[in-house]
PDB file of C-alpha atoms in Angstrom:
ATOM      1  CA  MET A   1     -11.046   1.883  -9.794  1.00  0.00           C
ATOM      2  CA  VAL A   2      -9.810   2.485  -6.238  1.00  0.00           C
ATOM      3  CA  ASN A   3     -12.855   4.578  -5.387  1.00  0.00           C
ATOM      4  CA  PHE A   4     -15.176   1.951  -6.884  1.00  0.00           C
ATOM      5  CA  ALA A   5     -13.641  -0.854  -4.825  1.00  0.00           C
ATOM      6  CA  LYS A   6     -13.526   1.300  -1.717  1.00  0.00           C
ATOM      7  CA  ASN A   7     -17.019   2.822  -1.859  1.00  0.00           C
ATOM      8  CA  GLU A   8     -19.215   0.530  -3.952  1.00  0.00           C
ATOM      9  CA  LEU A   9     -17.744  -2.867  -3.075  1.00  0.00           C
ATOM     10  CA  ARG A  10     -16.784  -1.785   0.466  1.00  0.00           C
ATOM     11  CA  LYS A  11     -13.375  -3.466   0.315  1.00  0.00           C
ATOM     12  CA  LEU A  12     -10.114  -2.545   2.006  1.00  0.00           C
ATOM     13  CA  VAL A  13      -7.871  -1.125  -0.728  1.00  0.00           C
ATOM     14  CA  LEU A  14      -4.070  -1.168  -0.979  1.00  0.00           C
ATOM     15  CA  ALA A  15      -2.487   0.947  -3.720  1.00  0.00           C
ATOM     16  CA  ILE A  16       1.129   0.684  -4.854  1.00  0.00           C
ATOM     17  CA  GLY A  17       2.783   3.302  -7.034  1.00  0.00           C
ATOM     18  CA  ASP A  18       6.160   4.683  -8.020  1.00  0.00           C
ATOM     19  CA  GLY A  19       5.521   7.954  -9.816  1.00  0.00           C
ATOM     20  CA  ALA A  20       3.724  11.263  -9.750  1.00  0.00           C
ATOM     21  CA  ASN A  21       0.855   9.846 -11.817  1.00  0.00           C
ATOM     22  CA  ASP A  22       0.093   7.363  -8.996  1.00  0.00           C
ATOM     23  CA  VAL A  23      -0.317   9.975  -6.247  1.00  0.00           C
ATOM     24  CA  PRO A  24      -4.142  10.360  -6.493  1.00  0.00           C
ATOM     25  CA  MET A  25      -4.556   6.577  -6.411  1.00  0.00           C
ATOM     26  CA  ILE A  26      -2.286   6.243  -3.361  1.00  0.00           C
ATOM     27  CA  GLN A  27      -4.071   9.033  -1.524  1.00  0.00           C
ATOM     28  CA  SER A  28      -7.564   7.657  -2.147  1.00  0.00           C
ATOM     29  CA  ALA A  29      -6.713   4.101  -1.009  1.00  0.00           C
ATOM     30  CA  HIS A  30      -6.950   2.972   2.595  1.00  0.00           C
ATOM     31  CA  ILE A  31      -3.273   1.967   2.575  1.00  0.00           C
ATOM     32  CA  GLY A  32      -0.777   3.551   0.207  1.00  0.00           C
ATOM     33  CA  VAL A  33       2.666   2.175  -0.622  1.00  0.00           C
ATOM     34  CA  GLY A  34       5.183   4.294  -2.482  1.00  0.00           C
ATOM     35  CA  LEU A  35       8.301   3.042  -4.222  1.00  0.00           C
ATOM     36  CA  TYR A  36      11.481   5.065  -4.344  1.00  0.00           C
ATOM     37  CA  GLY A  37      12.141   5.545  -8.023  1.00  0.00           C
ATOM     38  CA  ASN A  38      13.651   7.530 -10.818  1.00  0.00           C
ATOM     39  CA  GLU A  39      10.447   9.507 -11.341  1.00  0.00           C
ATOM     40  CA  GLY A  40      10.827  11.404  -8.087  1.00  0.00           C
ATOM     41  CA  MET A  41       9.632  11.274  -4.515  1.00  0.00           C
ATOM     42  CA  ASN A  42       5.987  12.265  -5.045  1.00  0.00           C
ATOM     43  CA  ALA A  43       4.600   8.769  -4.513  1.00  0.00           C
ATOM     44  CA  VAL A  44       6.733   8.229  -1.410  1.00  0.00           C
ATOM     45  CA  GLN A  45       5.621  11.521   0.132  1.00  0.00           C
ATOM     46  CA  ALA A  46       1.940  10.739  -0.475  1.00  0.00           C
ATOM     47  CA  SER A  47       2.078   7.163   0.843  1.00  0.00           C
ATOM     48  CA  ASP A  48       1.653   5.516   4.234  1.00  0.00           C
ATOM     49  CA  PHE A  49       4.589   3.174   3.671  1.00  0.00           C
ATOM     50  CA  ALA A  50       7.696   3.627   1.532  1.00  0.00           C
ATOM     51  CA  ILE A  51       9.783   0.750   0.189  1.00  0.00           C
ATOM     52  CA  PRO A  52      12.947   0.778  -1.922  1.00  0.00           C
ATOM     53  CA  GLU A  53      11.995  -2.008  -4.364  1.00  0.00           C
ATOM     54  CA  PHE A  54       9.215  -4.465  -5.154  1.00  0.00           C
ATOM     55  CA  LYS A  55      10.851  -7.387  -3.380  1.00  0.00           C
ATOM     56  CA  ALA A  56      10.426  -5.529  -0.053  1.00  0.00           C
ATOM     57  CA  LEU A  57       6.667  -5.679  -0.619  1.00  0.00           C
ATOM     58  CA  TRP A  58       6.606  -9.374   0.350  1.00  0.00           C
ATOM     59  CA  ARG A  59       7.795  -8.623   3.856  1.00  0.00           C
ATOM     60  CA  LEU A  60       5.438  -5.680   4.228  1.00  0.00           C
ATOM     61  CA  LEU A  61       2.393  -7.746   3.272  1.00  0.00           C
ATOM     62  CA  PHE A  62       3.112 -11.083   4.897  1.00  0.00           C
ATOM     63  CA  VAL A  63       5.093 -10.200   8.019  1.00  0.00           C
ATOM     64  CA  HIS A  64       3.321  -7.003   9.008  1.00  0.00           C
ATOM     65  CA  GLY A  65       0.006  -8.410   7.798  1.00  0.00           C
ATOM     66  CA  ARG A  66       0.403 -11.419  10.085  1.00  0.00           C
ATOM     67  CA  TRP A  67       1.329  -9.216  13.039  1.00  0.00           C
ATOM     68  CA  ASN A  68      -1.783  -7.094  12.477  1.00  0.00           C
ATOM     69  CA  TYR A  69      -3.953 -10.195  12.145  1.00  0.00           C
ATOM     70  CA  ILE A  70      -2.609 -11.567  15.442  1.00  0.00           C
ATOM     71  CA  ARG A  71      -3.129  -8.176  17.071  1.00  0.00           C
ATOM     72  CA  ILE A  72      -6.814  -7.966  16.130  1.00  0.00           C
ATOM     73  CA  ALA A  73      -7.663 -11.672  16.589  1.00  0.00           C
TER      74      ALA A  73
END
């Protein structure tokens, strides 16, 4: 699904995962976010950003997203 959205629909893709089964998805997305979890560190090592829990995702998206928007505007 990530490759379809990225290549066919030409959209910017963010992938979020917490386990080893999410590594290919994280690597094929434009931006990859890995969660520290019980399943190991594979997703964190393959990602662009690493967060400890889902509630940290809010700050990553809205605060850093706003800063990037201001930077390119």
